[in-house]
Coordinates of C-alpha atoms in Angstrom, one line a residue:
X1 CA -18.8 -33.6 -17.2
X2 CA -19.2 -31.5 -14.0
X3 CA -21.1 -28.5 -14.3
X4 CA -22.6 -25.7 -11.9
X5 CA -26.4 -25.6 -10.9
X6 CA -27.8 -22.1 -12.7
X7 CA -28.8 -20.5 -9.4
X8 CA -25.4 -20.1 -8.1
X9 CA -24.0 -18.8 -11.2
X10 CA -22.9 -15.5 -10.8
X11 CA -24.8 -13.8 -12.9
X12 CA -28.0 -15.1 -11.5
X13 CA -26.2 -13.5 -7.8
X14 CA -26.0 -10.4 -9.2
X15 CA -29.3 -10.7 -11.1
X16 CA -30.7 -11.1 -7.3
X17 CA -29.1 -8.9 -5.3
X18 CA -30.3 -6.0 -7.6
X19 CA -33.9 -7.2 -7.7
X20 CA -33.2 -7.5 -3.4
X21 CA -31.4 -4.5 -3.2
X22 CA -30.9 -1.9 -6.2
X23 CA -30.0 1.3 -4.0
X24 CA -26.5 -1.7 -4.2
X25 CA -25.6 -0.5 -6.9
X26 CA -24.4 2.6 -8.7
X27 CA -25.8 3.5 -12.3
X28 CA -22.5 2.2 -13.5
X29 CA -22.9 -0.8 -11.8
X30 CA -20.0 -0.3 -9.2
X31 CA -21.2 -1.5 -5.4
X32 CA -22.1 1.0 -3.4
X33 CA -20.9 1.8 0.1
X34 CA -23.6 1.9 3.1
X35 CA -23.1 5.1 5.0
X36 CA -25.2 5.5 7.3
X37 CA -28.6 4.4 6.0
X38 CA -28.0 5.8 2.6
X39 CA -26.0 4.0 -0.2
X40 CA -22.8 5.8 -1.7
X41 CA -20.9 5.8 -4.6
X42 CA -17.4 6.4 -4.1
X43 CA -14.4 8.6 -6.1
X44 CA -12.1 5.7 -6.6
X45 CA -12.5 2.0 -7.7
X46 CA -11.2 -1.3 -6.4
X47 CA -11.6 -4.0 -9.4
X48 CA -12.7 -7.6 -7.5
X49 CA -11.4 -11.0 -9.0
X50 CA -12.8 -14.3 -8.1
X51 CA -10.0 -16.6 -6.8
X52 CA -12.0 -19.8 -8.5
X53 CA -11.7 -18.7 -11.8
X54 CA -10.1 -15.2 -12.3
X55 CA -13.7 -13.8 -12.9
X56 CA -14.2 -10.3 -12.4
X57 CA -17.0 -10.2 -10.4
X58 CA -17.3 -6.6 -9.4
X59 CA -16.1 -2.8 -8.8
X60 CA -16.3 -1.6 -5.4
X61 CA -17.0 2.3 -5.1
X62 CA -14.3 3.0 -3.4
X63 CA -13.9 6.0 -0.6
X64 CA -11.3 8.2 -0.5
X65 CA -9.7 10.2 2.5
X66 CA -12.8 13.0 2.3
X67 CA -15.3 10.6 1.9
X68 CA -13.9 8.1 4.1
X69 CA -14.1 10.8 6.8
X70 CA -17.4 12.2 6.5
X71 CA -18.6 8.3 6.3
X72 CA -17.1 8.4 10.1
X73 CA -19.1 11.1 11.1
X74 CA -22.2 10.3 9.7
X75 CA -22.2 6.5 11.6
X76 CA -20.6 8.0 14.7
X77 CA -24.1 10.3 14.8
X78 CA -26.2 7.4 15.1
X79 CA -24.8 6.4 18.5
X80 CA -26.9 9.0 20.5
X81 CA -30.1 7.7 19.2
X82 CA -29.5 3.9 19.3
X83 CA -27.9 3.6 22.2
X84 CA -31.3 5.6 24.0
X85 CA -33.1 2.3 23.0
X86 CA -34.2 -0.5 25.2
X87 CA -32.5 -3.5 25.4
X88 CA -35.4 -5.4 24.6
X89 CA -36.0 -2.9 21.5
X90 CA -32.3 -3.3 20.1
X91 CA -32.2 -7.3 20.5
X92 CA -35.8 -7.4 18.5
X93 CA -34.1 -5.3 15.6
X94 CA -31.1 -8.1 16.0
X95 CA -33.5 -11.1 16.0
X96 CA -35.7 -9.8 13.0
X97 CA -31.8 -9.1 11.1
X98 CA -31.0 -12.9 11.9
X99 CA -34.4 -14.4 10.3
X100 CA -34.1 -12.2 7.6
X101 CA -30.2 -13.5 7.1
X102 CA -31.3 -17.6 7.7
X103 CA -33.8 -16.9 4.6
X104 CA -31.2 -15.9 2.4
X105 CA -28.4 -17.5 3.8
X106 CA -28.5 -20.2 0.3
X107 CA -27.5 -16.8 -1.3
X108 CA -25.2 -15.3 0.9
X109 CA -22.7 -19.9 0.9
X110 CA -22.9 -19.1 -3.5
X111 CA -21.6 -15.4 -3.2
X112 CA -19.0 -16.7 -0.1
X113 CA -17.4 -19.3 -3.3
X114 CA -17.2 -17.3 -5.8
X115 CA -15.5 -14.2 -3.5
X116 CA -13.9 -16.2 -1.1
X117 CA -13.2 -19.4 -2.8
X118 CA -15.0 -21.6 0.3
X119 CA -17.0 -24.9 -0.4
X120 CA -20.0 -25.3 -0.3
X121 CA -19.7 -26.7 3.7
X122 CA -17.3 -24.0 4.4
X123 CA -19.5 -21.1 3.6
X124 CA -22.1 -22.7 5.1
X125 CA -20.1 -23.3 8.4
X126 CA -19.3 -19.4 7.9
X127 CA -23.2 -18.2 8.0
X128 CA -24.0 -20.6 10.6
X129 CA -21.2 -19.9 13.4
X130 CA -22.4 -16.3 12.7
X131 CA -26.2 -16.9 13.2
X132 CA -25.5 -19.8 16.0
X133 CA -23.3 -17.1 17.7
X134 CA -26.0 -14.1 17.0
X135 CA -28.7 -16.4 18.9
X136 CA -26.3 -17.5 21.8
X137 CA -25.6 -13.7 22.6
X138 CA -29.1 -12.4 21.7
X139 CA -29.8 -15.4 24.9
X140 CA -27.4 -13.6 27.2
X141 CA -27.9 -10.2 26.2
X142 CA -29.8 -8.8 29.7
X143 CA -26.7 -10.1 31.9
X144 CA -23.8 -9.3 30.3
X145 CA -24.9 -5.8 29.8
X146 CA -26.4 -5.2 32.9
X147 CA -24.9 -1.5 34.3
X148 CA -22.5 -1.5 30.9
X149 CA -22.5 1.3 28.7
X150 CA -22.3 1.4 25.0
X151 CA -18.9 3.2 24.1
X152 CA -19.9 5.1 20.7
X153 CA -18.6 4.2 17.4
X154 CA -17.2 0.5 17.0
X155 CA -14.6 0.5 13.9
X156 CA -14.0 -2.9 12.3
X157 CA -11.0 -3.6 10.2
X158 CA -11.2 -7.3 9.0
X159 CA -9.2 -10.2 7.1
X160 CA -11.3 -12.0 3.8
X161 CA -11.4 -15.1 5.2
X162 CA -14.4 -15.3 7.3
X163 CA -16.7 -12.3 6.4
X164 CA -19.7 -13.3 8.6
X165 CA -18.6 -16.1 11.5
X166 CA -15.6 -13.4 12.6
X167 CA -17.1 -9.9 11.0
X168 CA -20.4 -9.7 10.7
X169 CA -21.0 -11.6 13.7
X170 CA -18.5 -8.8 15.5
X171 CA -21.1 -6.0 14.0
X172 CA -24.3 -7.2 15.3
X173 CA -23.0 -7.6 19.0
X174 CA -21.3 -4.4 18.7
X175 CA -24.8 -3.4 17.7
X176 CA -26.6 -5.2 20.3
X177 CA -24.9 -3.5 22.8
X178 CA -25.9 0.1 22.1
X179 CA -23.0 0.8 19.5
X180 CA -23.3 2.3 16.1
X181 CA -20.9 -0.3 14.4
X182 CA -18.7 1.2 10.5
X183 CA -16.7 -1.5 8.9
X184 CA -14.2 -2.3 6.2
X185 CA -15.0 -4.6 3.5
X186 CA -12.3 -7.1 3.3
X187 CA -10.8 -5.7 0.3
X188 CA -9.6 -9.4 -1.4
X189 CA -13.0 -10.2 -1.1
X190 CA -17.2 -10.6 0.7
X191 CA -18.5 -7.4 -0.4
X192 CA -21.3 -9.0 -2.4
X193 CA -22.0 -11.1 0.4
X194 CA -21.5 -8.3 3.1
X195 CA -23.3 -5.8 1.0
X196 CA -26.7 -8.0 1.0
X197 CA -26.1 -8.9 4.7
X198 CA -25.8 -4.5 5.5
X199 CA -28.5 -4.2 3.3
X200 CA -30.9 -6.6 5.4
X201 CA -29.2 -5.2 8.6
X202 CA -30.6 -1.8 7.7
X203 CA -33.8 -2.5 7.0
X204 CA -34.3 -3.5 10.3
X205 CA -33.2 -0.5 11.7
X206 CA -29.3 -1.3 13.0
X207 CA -26.7 1.4 12.8
X208 CA -24.2 -0.6 10.7
X209 CA -22.5 1.0 7.9
X210 CA -20.0 -0.8 5.3
X211 CA -17.4 1.0 3.7
X212 CA -15.4 0.5 0.5
X213 CA -11.5 1.2 0.3
X214 CA -7.7 0.6 0.3
X215 CA -5.9 -0.4 3.5
X216 CA -4.2 2.3 3.1
X217 CA -6.7 5.1 2.6
X218 CA -9.5 3.9 4.3
X219 CA -7.8 1.6 6.5
X220 CA -6.2 4.9 8.7
X221 CA -9.1 6.9 9.1
X222 CA -11.4 3.6 10.7
X223 CA -8.6 3.6 13.1
X224 CA -7.0 7.1 13.6
X225 CA -10.6 9.6 13.5
X226 CA -11.2 11.3 16.9
X227 CA -15.1 9.6 16.9
X228 CA -14.0 6.1 16.2
X229 CA -14.4 4.6 20.4
X230 CA -12.7 1.2 20.1
X231 CA -11.5 -0.5 16.5
X232 CA -11.3 -4.5 16.3
X233 CA -8.3 -5.7 13.6
X234 CA -8.0 -9.0 12.2
X235 CA -4.9 -9.2 9.7
X236 CA -1.1 -9.9 9.1
X237 CA 1.7 -8.6 11.5
X238 CA 2.5 -6.0 9.1
X239 CA -1.2 -4.5 8.7
X240 CA -0.8 -5.1 12.9
X241 CA 2.3 -3.1 13.9
X242 CA 0.3 0.1 11.5
X243 CA -2.9 -0.1 13.3
X244 CA -0.6 0.1 17.0
X245 CA 1.0 2.8 15.6
X246 CA -2.1 4.8 14.3
X247 CA -3.5 3.6 17.8
X248 CA -0.4 5.2 20.1
X249 CA -0.9 8.5 20.8
X250 CA -4.9 8.1 21.7
X251 CA -6.2 6.2 24.2
X252 CA -9.1 4.3 22.6
X253 CA -10.1 0.5 23.2
X254 CA -8.5 -2.1 20.8
X255 CA -8.9 -5.5 19.8
X256 CA -6.4 -6.3 17.4
X257 CA -6.0 -9.9 16.1
X258 CA -2.5 -10.7 13.8
X259 CA -0.4 -13.7 13.0
X260 CA 1.7 -16.4 14.5
X261 CA 2.7 -19.8 13.9
X262 CA 0.4 -22.0 15.7
X263 CA 3.1 -25.6 15.8
X264 CA 1.8 -29.0 17.1
X265 CA 4.5 -31.0 19.2
X266 CA 4.7 -34.7 19.3
X267 CA 6.1 -36.5 21.4
X268 CA 6.7 -40.6 23.1
X269 CA 2.8 -40.8 21.7
X270 CA 1.0 -43.7 20.2
X271 CA -2.3 -42.8 19.5
X272 CA -2.0 -42.2 15.9
X273 CA -5.7 -42.9 14.5
X274 CA -7.0 -39.7 16.7
X275 CA -4.4 -37.8 15.3
X276 CA -5.0 -38.6 12.0
X277 CA -8.8 -37.3 12.5
X278 CA -7.3 -34.5 14.1
X279 CA -5.2 -34.3 10.6
X280 CA -7.7 -34.3 8.2
X281 CA -9.7 -32.0 9.6
X282 CA -7.2 -29.6 10.2
X283 CA -6.9 -28.3 6.0
X284 CA -10.3 -27.6 6.1
X285 CA -10.7 -24.1 3.8
X286 CA -7.1 -24.8 2.1
X287 CA -6.0 -24.0 6.4
X288 CA -7.1 -19.8 5.8
X289 CA -7.5 -19.7 8.8
X290 CA -5.8 -18.0 12.2
X291 CA -6.1 -21.1 14.0
X292 CA -4.3 -23.9 11.3
X293 CA -1.7 -25.1 12.4
X294 CA 1.2 -25.6 9.9
X295 CA 4.2 -26.7 11.7
X296 CA 4.5 -30.3 13.3
X297 CA 7.6 -31.0 15.7
X298 CA 8.6 -34.1 16.1
X299 CA 10.2 -36.0 18.5
X300 CA 13.1 -38.2 16.2
X301 CA 12.4 -42.1 16.8
X302 CA 8.6 -40.6 16.1
X303 CA 9.5 -38.9 12.8
X304 CA 8.4 -42.8 10.6
X305 CA 5.3 -42.9 13.0
X306 CA 4.3 -39.2 11.4
X307 CA 5.4 -39.8 8.0
X308 CA 2.8 -42.7 8.1
X309 CA 0.0 -40.8 9.3
X310 CA 0.5 -37.6 7.8
X311 CA 1.0 -38.5 4.1
X312 CA -1.5 -40.7 3.7
X313 CA -4.0 -37.9 5.0
X314 CA -1.8 -35.2 2.6
X315 CA -2.3 -36.8 -0.1
X316 CA -6.0 -37.7 0.1
X317 CA -7.2 -33.7 -0.3
X318 CA -8.8 -33.2 -3.4
X319 CA -8.2 -29.5 -4.6
X320 CA -10.4 -28.1 -7.0
X321 CA -13.1 -26.0 -8.6
X322 CA -15.5 -25.1 -5.3
X323 CA -18.6 -25.1 -7.3
X324 CA -18.1 -28.1 -8.3
X325 CA -19.5 -28.9 -4.7
X326 CA -23.5 -27.4 -5.4
X327 CA -25.9 -29.5 -6.7
X328 CA -26.0 -33.3 -7.6
X329 CA -22.0 -33.6 -8.4
X330 CA -20.0 -36.8 -7.1
X331 CA -16.9 -35.6 -8.2
X332 CA -16.5 -32.8 -5.4
X333 CA -13.2 -31.5 -4.2
X334 CA -12.5 -31.0 -0.6
X335 CA -11.0 -27.2 -0.9
X336 CA -10.7 -24.8 -3.2
X337 CA -8.2 -22.0 -4.1
X338 CA -6.1 -20.1 -1.8
X339 CA -7.6 -16.5 -2.4
X340 CA -5.5 -15.2 -5.4
X341 CA -3.1 -15.5 -7.5
X342 CA -0.7 -13.7 -5.7
X343 CA -0.8 -15.8 -2.5
X344 CA 0.0 -19.3 -4.6
X345 CA 3.0 -17.5 -6.2
X346 CA 4.1 -16.8 -2.6
X347 CA 4.1 -19.6 -1.8
X348 CA 5.5 -21.2 -4.2
X349 CA 8.6 -18.9 -3.9
X350 CA 8.8 -19.8 0.0
X351 CA 8.5 -23.6 -0.8
X352 CA 11.5 -23.4 -3.7
X353 CA 13.7 -20.9 -1.2
X354 CA 13.2 -23.3 2.1
X355 CA 14.1 -26.1 -0.5
X356 CA 17.0 -23.7 -1.8
X357 CA 18.3 -23.3 1.7
X358 CA 18.4 -27.1 2.7
X359 CA 14.6 -27.9 3.2
X360 CA 13.8 -31.7 2.1
X361 CA 10.2 -31.8 -0.2
X362 CA 8.2 -34.8 1.9
X363 CA 5.3 -34.2 -0.7
X364 CA 4.3 -31.8 -2.8
X365 CA 0.7 -32.2 -4.7
X366 CA -0.9 -32.6 -7.8
X367 CA -3.9 -30.4 -9.5
X368 CA -7.0 -32.8 -10.7
X369 CA -8.0 -31.9 -13.9
X370 CA -11.3 -33.8 -13.5
X371 CA -12.4 -31.5 -10.5
X372 CA -11.4 -28.2 -12.9
X373 CA -13.4 -27.0 -16.2
X374 CA -11.2 -27.4 -18.7
X375 CA -8.9 -24.7 -19.7
X376 CA -10.0 -22.8 -16.7
X377 CA -7.5 -19.9 -15.3
X378 CA -6.0 -22.3 -12.1
X379 CA -3.6 -19.8 -11.0
X380 CA -5.0 -19.1 -7.1
X381 CA -4.9 -23.4 -6.3
X382 CA -1.9 -24.5 -4.6
X383 CA -1.9 -28.3 -3.8
X384 CA -0.7 -29.8 0.0
X385 CA 2.6 -29.6 0.4
X386 CA 5.6 -30.8 2.9
X387 CA 8.8 -29.4 4.3
X388 CA 11.3 -31.1 6.4
X389 CA 13.1 -28.9 8.5
X390 CA 12.9 -26.0 7.1
X391 CA 16.0 -23.3 8.2
X392 CA 15.7 -21.1 10.2
X393 CA 17.1 -18.3 7.3
X394 CA 13.9 -19.3 4.7
X395 CA 10.8 -17.2 5.4
X396 CA 8.9 -19.9 6.0
X397 CA 10.5 -20.7 9.2
X398 CA 9.2 -17.6 10.9
X399 CA 6.5 -17.0 8.5
X400 CA 2.6 -18.2 8.6
X401 CA 1.8 -19.8 5.4
X402 CA -1.8 -18.7 5.9
X403 CA -1.6 -22.1 2.9
X404 CA -1.5 -25.6 3.1
X405 CA 2.3 -25.4 3.2
X406 CA 3.2 -27.4 6.3
X407 CA 6.5 -27.9 7.6
X408 CA 8.1 -30.8 10.4
X409 CA 11.1 -29.8 12.3
X410 CA 12.5 -32.8 14.3
X411 CA 13.5 -32.5 17.7
X412 CA 15.7 -34.9 20.4
X413 CA 15.7 -32.8 23.2
X414 CA 12.1 -31.3 25.9
X415 CA 13.7 -28.3 24.9
X416 CA 14.3 -28.0 21.3
X417 CA 10.6 -29.0 21.7
X418 CA 9.3 -25.9 23.5
X419 CA 11.9 -23.5 21.6
X420 CA 10.6 -24.8 17.9
X421 CA 6.9 -24.1 18.7
X422 CA 7.2 -20.8 20.5
X423 CA 9.6 -20.3 17.4
X424 CA 7.2 -17.0 15.9
X425 CA 6.9 -15.4 19.0
X426 CA 3.5 -15.9 20.1
X427 CA 0.5 -17.2 18.6
X428 CA -3.3 -17.8 19.0
X429 CA -3.2 -21.8 19.2
X430 CA -1.1 -24.6 19.9
X431 CA -0.6 -28.4 21.0
X432 CA 1.1 -31.3 22.1
X433 CA 0.8 -34.9 21.5
X434 CA 1.9 -37.5 24.7
X435 CA 1.1 -40.3 25.9
X436 CA 2.5 -38.8 29.1
X437 CA -0.2 -36.5 30.6
X438 CA 2.0 -34.9 33.0
X439 CA 4.7 -34.4 30.4
X440 CA 2.5 -32.4 27.9
X441 CA 0.9 -30.1 31.0
X442 CA 4.4 -29.4 31.9
X443 CA 4.9 -28.5 28.0
X444 CA 2.0 -27.4 27.7
X445 CA 2.4 -24.3 30.8
X446 CA 5.6 -22.8 28.4
X447 CA 4.2 -22.3 25.4
X448 CA 3.6 -18.7 24.1
X449 CA 0.0 -19.8 22.6
X450 CA -3.0 -18.8 24.5
X451 CA -4.8 -21.6 23.7
X452 CA -2.7 -25.5 24.1
X453 CA -4.1 -28.8 23.6
X454 CA -3.7 -31.6 25.2
X455 CA -4.3 -34.6 22.5
X456 CA -6.5 -32.0 20.4
X457 CA -6.8 -29.3 18.3
X458 CA -7.5 -26.3 19.8
X459 CA -9.9 -23.5 17.9
X460 CA -11.0 -20.4 17.8
X461 CA -14.7 -20.6 19.2
X462 CA -17.0 -18.8 20.0
X463 CA -20.1 -18.1 22.6
X464 CA -18.6 -18.1 26.1
X465 CA -15.4 -19.3 25.0
X466 CA -13.0 -16.2 24.9
X467 CA -10.5 -16.0 22.7
X468 CA -7.0 -14.2 22.4
X469 CA -3.8 -14.5 21.4
X470 CA -0.2 -14.1 23.3
X471 CA 3.0 -12.4 21.9
X472 CA 3.0 -10.9 18.7
X473 CA 0.2 -12.3 17.9
X474 CA -2.5 -10.2 19.6
X475 CA -2.7 -6.4 21.2
X476 CA -5.7 -5.7 23.1
X477 CA -9.1 -6.9 24.4
X478 CA -9.6 -10.4 24.4
X479 CA -13.0 -11.2 23.1
X480 CA -15.3 -13.9 22.7
X481 CA -18.3 -13.9 25.2
X482 CA -18.9 -11.6 27.8
X483 CA -15.3 -10.2 27.1
X484 CA -16.6 -9.2 23.7
X485 CA -19.0 -7.8 25.1
X486 CA -16.4 -5.7 27.6
X487 CA -14.6 -4.8 25.0
X488 CA -17.1 -2.3 23.4
X489 CA -19.0 -1.5 26.9
X490 CA -17.7 0.6 29.7
X491 CA -18.7 -0.7 33.0
X492 CA -17.3 -0.5 37.0
X493 CA -15.6 2.6 37.3
X494 CA -11.2 1.4 36.8
X495 CA -12.0 -2.6 36.3
X496 CA -9.1 -3.9 33.8
X497 CA -10.4 -5.0 30.7
X498 CA -9.4 -8.6 30.0
X499 CA -6.6 -8.9 26.9
X500 CA -2.6 -8.6 26.3
X501 CA -1.6 -5.0 26.7
X502 CA 2.0 -4.0 25.5
X503 CA 2.2 -1.3 28.2
X504 CA -1.0 -1.0 31.2
X505 CA -3.8 -2.7 31.0
X506 CA -7.0 -0.6 30.0
X507 CA -10.2 0.0 31.9
X508 CA -13.6 -0.6 31.8
X509 CA -14.6 2.3 32.9

């Protein structure tokens, strides 16, 4: 039988956390809030359930509105003294934090598996991208921050899927730039891993606060409070629209990353070996990524070749308990669960609706009993599936599934190809595969995506590769490299910031 090493069981991780940072937990065992260096309990509660097997992991001590407002004030008050420190001192403290995080890396990785269902390699990638990315910013900080002044308190409200390479990475860079920082623990998971990382950051003298609470209560305060000088948001369009509404009366800086259906077009193409490798990589973390390709727009005559390439890949994806990727287990899955039972049920409902409205099911994966603990809860698991020609009346046509539910659209003309790739009104990435590079470049110029790959997939990127979105997929300043630093600092008077703004561009000073 496949077994899980004792050191990565959840009780072992909790014991390790309590021995290192007993202040993280209240006397009732709830996970506390970190506010300007103090660990505080909250008046509300939020339960955290593991998507791996339905285990109850934690109760978050959540803040009510009054507590949230006080937390913002306390975090904002840290900015004055922190911003006066020389850059060399700030950088030394960030480097010390990275050293501590590197030592704690195995614990953080195991926590991410329990809390959000990442396999060991996927969790390691999340942590390592954060470590490597912030090290790069440290090497560039002197030139990037020359003649720039920190804004004040930066607020972060991010989704659960990449708590380190997206959220904690941004928090450390924001602090390096001279700002105090507050972030909301993602409601869906990552609470213990982020609390441990934040506790280490505080021991190294960084002005980071991490607070728990429901989005409707806490999120509104973290966006609209007048002491918040900038907002970084990562999430779905519905939540993003609410954030936009809250920001509208103010002039504060913002970076709002929202969903879009990322599509891959295939036209007059023959290099199926290369595409096969890209399709396999695309299933990483069960496509729970903002840059996952979930719609394939295929020239009609190429459909047989595309299916011959795609179907062996999708049928080879092993879905199972991600804890089986630890130790010397030979029976390890490629991907684990979705973030929760509700998400898996939503994808099943979308698939059923699309088929009922006329889509043709080309593949529906099955779960393998050998990849699970006997009788474990599997409600959050969804095996990869594929639909052909989802009708416009179906939810899946315009919505990002955020899971391994792919669709193929067959087209006959160049105009159809462009229109179907652009169906969601803006995306973060898109790609076009074609042997005719001139044709591919012409199509790429018409696509409503921030990054467009020609015969390759695109990713979020980090370090000096900037990132943003087109249309409804993004609002505000773009990030990555100097753009992330510029978004949270002021520079020369009247300099415009690089981004996607509904009205006039924001200014850097």
